[in-house]
Amino acid sequence: MTAEGNWPLMNTPLLVLYVLNFLMIIVTPRIFFRKDGAFNLRWWLTALPFGLCPAALVVAWVTGLAPYRPRSWDAPSELLAVLLAAGSLSLLFFTLGTHRVPISLWHQVNDAPRHIVTEGAYRRIRHPFYASYLLAVTGAVVFFPHWTTIALAIYVGVVLNAPAAKEERKLLGSEYGTEYAQYLARTGRFVPRLRQPCAPVAEVTT
């Protein structure tokens, strides 16, 4: 069904918000991450959905493509989509503000750990950059549920989980391994842990 079939046009201001959200994700490697990395094939395969997702939304807006949801769900879906985009951008900027030095691009051979960050945006989750990206693609699905956005969101979840796990293994095997293992036990990969680990018996005071 298209807009001509009595489906209302896509919410244009919300579309602009999501295009800006993904644009910020796309330019972040250029303005923040270390400059000694290479935009190799694996990097492009990881980054690709962040360009395709806003493109899919714009194509849907131009063609009047209808989302996979009842029209009665438009208002609550758009409200939730606004909150997810706001959360994505807020977390992205919070994470940028937490770092004092740039970090490596995805899939680099020279990305040995130089330090660990456990405060600010990293206090509850280990990969706040990735979490902000996941919020953006989740919001795109809520805003415009369609096979294109759903497939891209699944793809993002898979391709971000792999480098996140690899980064964690490197840190556990580095000189910061003991400290990082303690940090890993009390944080979630992309979402905060609902329950914090109990303190060791030796540390419990009466």
CSV table of C-alpha atoms in Angstrom, one decimal:
chain,number,residue,atom,x,y,z
A,1,MET,CA,0.0,0.0,0.0
A,2,THR,CA,1.3,3.5,-0.8
A,3,ALA,CA,0.4,7.0,0.2
A,4,GLU,CA,-2.0,7.2,-2.7
A,5,GLY,CA,-3.8,4.2,-1.1
A,6,ASN,CA,-4.9,6.5,1.8
A,7,TRP,CA,-1.8,5.8,3.9
A,8,PRO,CA,-0.5,9.0,5.4
A,9,LEU,CA,2.9,10.2,4.3
A,10,MET,CA,5.8,9.4,6.6
A,11,ASN,CA,6.4,11.8,9.4
A,12,THR,CA,8.9,14.1,7.7
A,13,PRO,CA,10.4,15.8,10.9
A,14,LEU,CA,11.0,12.4,12.4
A,15,LEU,CA,12.6,11.2,9.1
A,16,VAL,CA,15.0,14.2,9.3
A,17,LEU,CA,15.8,13.3,12.9
A,18,TYR,CA,16.8,9.8,11.9
A,19,VAL,CA,18.8,11.0,8.9
A,20,LEU,CA,20.7,13.3,11.2
A,21,ASN,CA,21.1,10.5,13.8
A,22,PHE,CA,22.7,8.2,11.2
A,23,LEU,CA,24.7,11.0,9.7
A,24,MET,CA,26.3,11.6,13.1
A,25,ILE,CA,27.1,7.9,13.4
A,26,ILE,CA,28.7,8.0,9.9
A,27,VAL,CA,30.9,11.0,10.6
A,28,THR,CA,32.0,10.0,14.0
A,29,PRO,CA,35.0,7.9,12.7
A,30,ARG,CA,36.2,10.9,10.8
A,31,ILE,CA,36.0,13.4,13.7
A,32,PHE,CA,36.9,11.3,16.7
A,33,PHE,CA,38.5,7.9,16.2
A,34,ARG,CA,42.2,7.4,15.8
A,35,LYS,CA,43.7,8.5,12.4
A,36,ASP,CA,46.2,5.6,12.1
A,37,GLY,CA,43.5,3.1,11.2
A,38,ALA,CA,42.5,1.7,7.8
A,39,PHE,CA,39.0,1.7,6.3
A,40,ASN,CA,39.4,-1.9,5.3
A,41,LEU,CA,36.8,-4.3,3.8
A,42,ARG,CA,35.6,-5.6,7.2
A,43,TRP,CA,35.3,-2.0,8.4
A,44,TRP,CA,33.0,-1.1,5.4
A,45,LEU,CA,30.9,-4.2,5.9
A,46,THR,CA,30.3,-3.2,9.5
A,47,ALA,CA,29.6,0.4,8.6
A,48,LEU,CA,27.4,-0.3,5.6
A,49,PRO,CA,24.0,-0.6,7.3
A,50,PHE,CA,24.4,2.9,8.9
A,51,GLY,CA,24.3,4.3,5.4
A,52,LEU,CA,21.7,1.9,4.0
A,53,CYS,CA,19.2,2.4,6.8
A,54,PRO,CA,18.6,6.2,6.3
A,55,ALA,CA,18.7,5.6,2.6
A,56,ALA,CA,15.9,3.0,2.9
A,57,LEU,CA,13.9,5.5,5.0
A,58,VAL,CA,14.3,8.2,2.4
A,59,VAL,CA,13.3,5.9,-0.4
A,60,ALA,CA,10.2,4.9,1.5
A,61,TRP,CA,9.3,8.5,2.1
A,62,VAL,CA,9.8,9.3,-1.6
A,63,THR,CA,7.8,6.3,-2.9
A,64,GLY,CA,5.1,6.4,-0.3
A,65,LEU,CA,5.9,2.9,0.8
A,66,ALA,CA,3.7,1.7,3.8
A,67,PRO,CA,5.1,0.2,7.0
A,68,TYR,CA,4.2,-3.2,8.4
A,69,ARG,CA,1.9,-1.9,11.1
A,70,PRO,CA,-1.7,-0.9,11.7
A,71,ARG,CA,-2.4,2.8,11.1
A,72,SER,CA,-3.7,3.0,14.7
A,73,TRP,CA,-0.2,2.4,15.9
A,74,ASP,CA,1.3,5.5,14.2
A,75,ALA,CA,1.2,7.9,17.1
A,76,PRO,CA,2.7,5.6,19.8
A,77,SER,CA,5.2,4.2,17.4
A,78,GLU,CA,6.4,7.6,16.4
A,79,LEU,CA,6.6,8.7,20.0
A,80,LEU,CA,8.7,5.7,20.9
A,81,ALA,CA,10.9,6.3,17.8
A,82,VAL,CA,11.6,9.9,19.0
A,83,LEU,CA,12.7,8.6,22.4
A,84,LEU,CA,15.0,6.0,20.8
A,85,ALA,CA,16.6,8.6,18.5
A,86,ALA,CA,17.0,11.0,21.4
A,87,GLY,CA,18.5,8.2,23.4
A,88,SER,CA,20.9,7.2,20.6
A,89,LEU,CA,22.2,10.8,20.1
A,90,SER,CA,22.4,11.5,23.8
A,91,LEU,CA,24.4,8.3,24.5
A,92,LEU,CA,26.6,9.0,21.4
A,93,PHE,CA,27.5,12.5,22.6
A,94,PHE,CA,27.9,11.3,26.2
A,95,THR,CA,30.4,8.6,25.1
A,96,LEU,CA,32.3,11.2,23.0
A,97,GLY,CA,32.5,13.4,26.1
A,98,THR,CA,33.7,10.5,28.3
A,99,HIS,CA,36.8,9.8,26.2
A,100,ARG,CA,40.0,11.8,26.7
A,101,VAL,CA,41.8,10.2,23.8
A,102,PRO,CA,40.5,8.7,20.5
A,103,ILE,CA,40.1,4.9,20.2
A,104,SER,CA,40.8,2.6,17.3
A,105,LEU,CA,38.5,2.0,14.3
A,106,TRP,CA,36.8,-1.4,13.9
A,107,HIS,CA,38.9,-4.4,12.7
A,108,GLN,CA,42.4,-2.9,13.0
A,109,VAL,CA,45.7,-4.8,13.5
A,110,ASN,CA,47.2,-2.1,15.6
A,111,ASP,CA,44.4,-1.8,18.2
A,112,ALA,CA,46.2,-3.2,21.2
A,113,PRO,CA,44.6,-1.8,24.4
A,114,ARG,CA,46.3,1.4,25.6
A,115,HIS,CA,44.0,2.1,28.5
A,116,ILE,CA,40.5,1.2,29.8
A,117,VAL,CA,37.6,3.5,30.4
A,118,THR,CA,35.1,2.6,33.2
A,119,GLU,CA,33.6,5.9,34.1
A,120,GLY,CA,31.0,8.2,32.4
A,121,ALA,CA,29.1,6.4,29.6
A,122,TYR,CA,31.1,3.2,30.4
A,123,ARG,CA,30.0,3.0,34.0
A,124,ARG,CA,27.1,0.5,33.3
A,125,ILE,CA,27.7,-0.7,29.8
A,126,ARG,CA,31.0,-1.8,28.1
A,127,HIS,CA,30.3,-0.6,24.6
A,128,PRO,CA,28.2,2.6,24.7
A,129,PHE,CA,29.1,3.6,21.2
A,130,TYR,CA,27.7,0.3,19.9
A,131,ALA,CA,24.7,0.7,22.2
A,132,SER,CA,23.9,4.1,20.7
A,133,TYR,CA,24.1,2.6,17.2
A,134,LEU,CA,21.7,-0.2,18.2
A,135,LEU,CA,19.3,2.3,19.6
A,136,ALA,CA,19.3,4.1,16.2
A,137,VAL,CA,18.6,1.0,14.2
A,138,THR,CA,15.9,-0.2,16.7
A,139,GLY,CA,14.3,3.2,16.4
A,140,ALA,CA,14.3,3.0,12.6
A,141,VAL,CA,12.4,-0.3,12.9
A,142,VAL,CA,9.9,1.2,15.3
A,143,PHE,CA,9.5,4.3,13.1
A,144,PHE,CA,9.2,2.4,9.8
A,145,PRO,CA,8.8,-1.4,10.3
A,146,HIS,CA,9.6,-3.0,7.0
A,147,TRP,CA,11.7,-5.9,5.8
A,148,THR,CA,14.5,-3.5,4.9
A,149,THR,CA,14.8,-1.9,8.3
A,150,ILE,CA,14.3,-5.2,10.1
A,151,ALA,CA,17.0,-7.0,8.1
A,152,LEU,CA,19.4,-4.1,8.6
A,153,ALA,CA,18.7,-4.0,12.4
A,154,ILE,CA,19.4,-7.8,12.6
A,155,TYR,CA,22.6,-7.4,10.5
A,156,VAL,CA,23.8,-4.5,12.8
A,157,GLY,CA,23.2,-6.7,15.9
A,158,VAL,CA,25.3,-9.5,14.5
A,159,VAL,CA,28.2,-7.4,13.1
A,160,LEU,CA,28.5,-5.3,16.3
A,161,ASN,CA,28.5,-8.2,18.6
A,162,ALA,CA,31.5,-9.8,16.9
A,163,PRO,CA,34.0,-6.8,17.4
A,164,ALA,CA,32.6,-6.2,20.9
A,165,ALA,CA,33.4,-9.7,21.9
A,166,LYS,CA,36.9,-9.5,20.2
A,167,GLU,CA,37.7,-6.2,22.0
A,168,GLU,CA,36.7,-7.8,25.4
A,169,ARG,CA,39.0,-10.8,24.8
A,170,LYS,CA,41.9,-8.5,23.9
A,171,LEU,CA,41.4,-6.5,27.1
A,172,LEU,CA,41.1,-9.6,29.2
A,173,GLY,CA,44.4,-10.8,27.8
A,174,SER,CA,46.2,-7.5,28.2
A,175,GLU,CA,48.0,-5.9,31.2
A,176,TYR,CA,44.6,-4.6,32.3
A,177,GLY,CA,43.0,-8.1,32.4
A,178,THR,CA,42.4,-8.3,36.1
A,179,GLU,CA,40.8,-4.9,36.3
A,180,TYR,CA,38.8,-5.5,33.2
A,181,ALA,CA,37.5,-8.8,34.4
A,182,GLN,CA,36.1,-7.1,37.5
A,183,TYR,CA,34.6,-4.4,35.3
A,184,LEU,CA,33.1,-7.0,32.9
A,185,ALA,CA,31.5,-8.8,35.9
A,186,ARG,CA,29.5,-5.7,36.9
A,187,THR,CA,28.5,-4.3,33.5
A,188,GLY,CA,26.5,-5.4,30.4
A,189,ARG,CA,27.8,-5.5,26.9
A,190,PHE,CA,25.1,-3.2,25.4
A,191,VAL,CA,22.6,-2.8,28.2
A,192,PRO,CA,23.1,-2.4,31.9
A,193,ARG,CA,23.0,-5.4,34.2
A,194,LEU,CA,19.8,-5.5,36.2
A,195,ARG,CA,21.6,-7.1,39.1
A,196,GLN,CA,25.0,-6.3,40.3
A,197,PRO,CA,27.3,-9.1,41.5
A,198,CYS,CA,27.5,-9.7,45.3
A,199,ALA,CA,30.6,-8.4,47.0
A,200,PRO,CA,33.1,-11.1,48.1
A,201,VAL,CA,32.6,-12.4,51.6
A,202,ALA,CA,35.9,-10.9,52.7
A,203,GLU,CA,34.8,-7.4,51.7
A,204,VAL,CA,31.5,-7.6,53.5
A,205,THR,CA,31.5,-5.6,56.8
A,206,THR,CA,29.1,-6.1,59.7
